[in-house]
Amino acid sequence: MRYTGRVLTGNDARCQRHILSNERRMNSNDQTWDKDEADALIERMKLAEDHVFRSEENIARLCSVIANRTSWIMQSMYGERFGLTVLGWRILAILGSQAPLPAKTIAEMVATDQVTISRAIDQLSIKKLIRRRVDPSDRRRQLIRLSDRGVEAYRQIIPLFIAAEDALLSPLSASEAAELRRLLTIVTKRAEARLSENTPWQEVLTEFGSPAKNAD
């Protein structure tokens, strides 16, 4: 599937987005992009010279700062006590409430490729924090759950995780915190649906980008 990169507005733009959405669902694995078209698309969407992009207000950056600062506090505890990495803890946290799970599902939940997840799972196995067994419904894959040692690590780490979250939310009222969770859940689901590792960047820029925004 090829796109000319022509920027549409109004009803034409909405129609084009509808077409793109349908084609993506029908043919998501057969998208090719011409380099000249991609270059032209970038040029049309390029930030205007007089436009100032405020990175400090960017949602992705804000979420990244929150995640990084929380991880710094967390890792100073679980890294020292259990030799865990940030990814190792994220896997442990998921398995603490949703096990048993296959590696593919874990990879999707932490938005990381399966190769990286497999290596992290191997490390957790070496540390005897998880157990693996063959899935009785599909013997080609393994199901992963916490070992007794993993459960104990989980029970020791979670209180700090909760305390760190409470520290983040302390300036908010209970209703504000609940609303923030609701909105972040919506945005996270949207990210999972529209910004997957298989989504071409050209598709996102074509569907959601607009030269008009650059002049705001």
Short mmCIF file of C-alpha atoms in Angstrom, two decimals, residues 62-202:
data_model
loop_
_atom_site.label_atom_id
_atom_site.label_comp_id
_atom_site.label_asym_id
_atom_site.label_seq_id
_atom_site.Cartn_x
_atom_site.Cartn_y
_atom_site.Cartn_z
CA LEU A 62 6.14 13.53 31.49
CA CYS A 63 5.35 9.81 31.70
CA SER A 64 9.01 8.99 31.09
CA VAL A 65 10.16 11.30 33.89
CA ILE A 66 7.66 9.75 36.30
CA ALA A 67 8.68 6.21 35.33
CA ASN A 68 12.40 6.97 35.55
CA ARG A 69 12.26 8.70 38.91
CA THR A 70 10.10 5.94 40.37
CA SER A 71 12.51 3.35 38.98
CA TRP A 72 15.51 5.09 40.58
CA ILE A 73 13.94 4.82 44.02
CA MET A 74 12.72 1.27 43.44
CA GLN A 75 15.96 -0.06 41.99
CA SER A 76 18.01 1.25 44.89
CA MET A 77 16.06 -1.24 46.99
CA TYR A 78 15.33 -4.26 44.77
CA GLY A 79 18.66 -4.04 42.94
CA GLU A 80 20.59 -4.29 46.20
CA ARG A 81 18.42 -6.94 47.87
CA PHE A 82 17.54 -9.17 44.91
CA GLY A 83 19.85 -8.16 42.07
CA LEU A 84 16.86 -7.14 39.95
CA THR A 85 16.92 -4.85 36.94
CA VAL A 86 14.07 -2.45 36.14
CA LEU A 87 12.72 -4.88 33.55
CA GLY A 88 13.13 -7.81 35.92
CA TRP A 89 11.02 -6.01 38.52
CA ARG A 90 8.35 -5.13 35.98
CA ILE A 91 8.05 -8.80 35.04
CA LEU A 92 7.93 -9.79 38.70
CA ALA A 93 5.21 -7.20 39.39
CA ILE A 94 3.06 -8.56 36.56
CA LEU A 95 3.51 -12.17 37.63
CA GLY A 96 2.68 -11.23 41.21
CA SER A 97 -0.94 -10.60 40.25
CA GLN A 98 -1.58 -12.22 36.86
CA ALA A 99 0.40 -15.47 36.65
CA PRO A 100 0.83 -17.84 34.99
CA LEU A 101 1.56 -16.09 31.69
CA PRO A 102 3.49 -16.90 28.50
CA ALA A 103 6.50 -14.77 27.60
CA LYS A 104 4.68 -13.24 24.61
CA THR A 105 1.93 -11.84 26.83
CA ILE A 106 4.47 -10.44 29.28
CA ALA A 107 6.33 -8.75 26.41
CA GLU A 108 3.10 -7.09 25.26
CA MET A 109 2.27 -5.91 28.77
CA VAL A 110 5.63 -4.20 29.30
CA ALA A 111 5.89 -3.02 25.66
CA THR A 112 9.21 -4.78 25.08
CA ASP A 113 10.33 -7.16 22.32
CA GLN A 114 10.27 -10.89 23.01
CA VAL A 115 14.03 -11.36 22.71
CA THR A 116 14.66 -8.86 25.51
CA ILE A 117 11.89 -10.40 27.61
CA SER A 118 13.27 -13.91 27.10
CA ARG A 119 16.69 -12.82 28.33
CA ALA A 120 15.17 -11.10 31.37
CA ILE A 121 13.10 -14.20 32.14
CA ASP A 122 16.23 -16.36 31.89
CA GLN A 123 17.93 -14.09 34.45
CA LEU A 124 14.95 -14.35 36.78
CA SER A 125 15.10 -18.13 36.43
CA ILE A 126 18.82 -18.15 37.29
CA LYS A 127 17.98 -16.14 40.43
CA LYS A 128 15.27 -18.72 41.19
CA LEU A 129 12.59 -16.02 41.27
CA ILE A 130 10.31 -17.70 38.72
CA ARG A 131 9.19 -21.16 37.64
CA ARG A 132 8.41 -22.32 34.12
CA ARG A 133 6.23 -25.19 32.95
CA VAL A 134 4.84 -26.37 29.63
CA ASP A 135 1.43 -24.95 28.76
CA PRO A 136 -0.96 -27.95 28.72
CA SER A 137 -3.09 -26.24 26.05
CA ASP A 138 -0.09 -25.54 23.78
CA ARG A 139 3.01 -27.60 24.46
CA ARG A 140 5.11 -25.34 22.22
CA ARG A 141 5.15 -22.60 24.83
CA GLN A 142 5.88 -22.22 28.52
CA LEU A 143 3.85 -20.60 31.27
CA ILE A 144 5.72 -18.51 33.81
CA ARG A 145 4.90 -17.84 37.44
CA LEU A 146 6.69 -16.72 40.58
CA SER A 147 8.62 -19.22 42.66
CA ASP A 148 8.37 -19.16 46.45
CA ARG A 149 11.46 -16.93 46.47
CA GLY A 150 9.83 -14.72 43.83
CA VAL A 151 6.67 -14.38 45.89
CA GLU A 152 8.74 -13.36 48.92
CA ALA A 153 10.61 -10.76 46.84
CA TYR A 154 7.31 -9.45 45.50
CA ARG A 155 5.87 -9.10 49.01
CA GLN A 156 8.93 -7.16 50.16
CA ILE A 157 9.11 -4.81 47.16
CA ILE A 158 5.43 -3.93 46.66
CA PRO A 159 5.13 -1.74 49.81
CA LEU A 160 7.86 0.57 48.44
CA PHE A 161 6.14 0.58 45.04
CA ILE A 162 2.88 1.68 46.67
CA ALA A 163 4.67 4.28 48.80
CA ALA A 164 6.38 5.75 45.72
CA GLU A 165 3.04 6.02 43.94
CA ASP A 166 1.46 7.66 46.98
CA ALA A 167 4.32 10.16 47.02
CA LEU A 168 3.58 11.03 43.38
CA LEU A 169 -0.13 11.46 44.03
CA SER A 170 0.17 13.27 47.36
CA PRO A 171 -0.55 16.76 45.86
CA LEU A 172 -3.86 15.46 44.44
CA SER A 173 -7.21 14.86 46.08
CA ALA A 174 -8.69 11.36 45.99
CA SER A 175 -11.03 12.37 43.15
CA GLU A 176 -8.18 13.97 41.18
CA ALA A 177 -6.06 10.85 41.59
CA ALA A 178 -8.94 8.67 40.40
CA GLU A 179 -9.49 10.91 37.37
CA LEU A 180 -5.78 10.81 36.55
CA ARG A 181 -5.82 7.01 36.63
CA ARG A 182 -8.87 6.97 34.38
CA LEU A 183 -7.31 9.29 31.81
CA LEU A 184 -3.95 7.52 31.84
CA THR A 185 -5.71 4.19 31.30
CA ILE A 186 -7.44 5.61 28.22
CA VAL A 187 -4.18 7.02 26.85
CA THR A 188 -2.30 3.78 27.57
CA LYS A 189 -4.87 1.70 25.70
CA ARG A 190 -4.66 4.15 22.81
CA ALA A 191 -0.89 3.81 22.77
CA GLU A 192 -1.19 0.02 22.69
CA ALA A 193 -3.63 0.21 19.78
CA ARG A 194 -2.03 2.92 17.64
CA LEU A 195 1.65 3.04 18.57
CA SER A 196 2.68 -0.61 18.48
CA GLU A 197 6.14 -1.73 17.36
CA ASN A 198 4.59 -2.74 14.02
CA THR A 199 3.05 0.68 13.30
CA PRO A 200 4.99 2.56 10.59
CA TRP A 201 5.95 6.06 11.70
CA GLN A 202 4.77 7.33 8.31
#
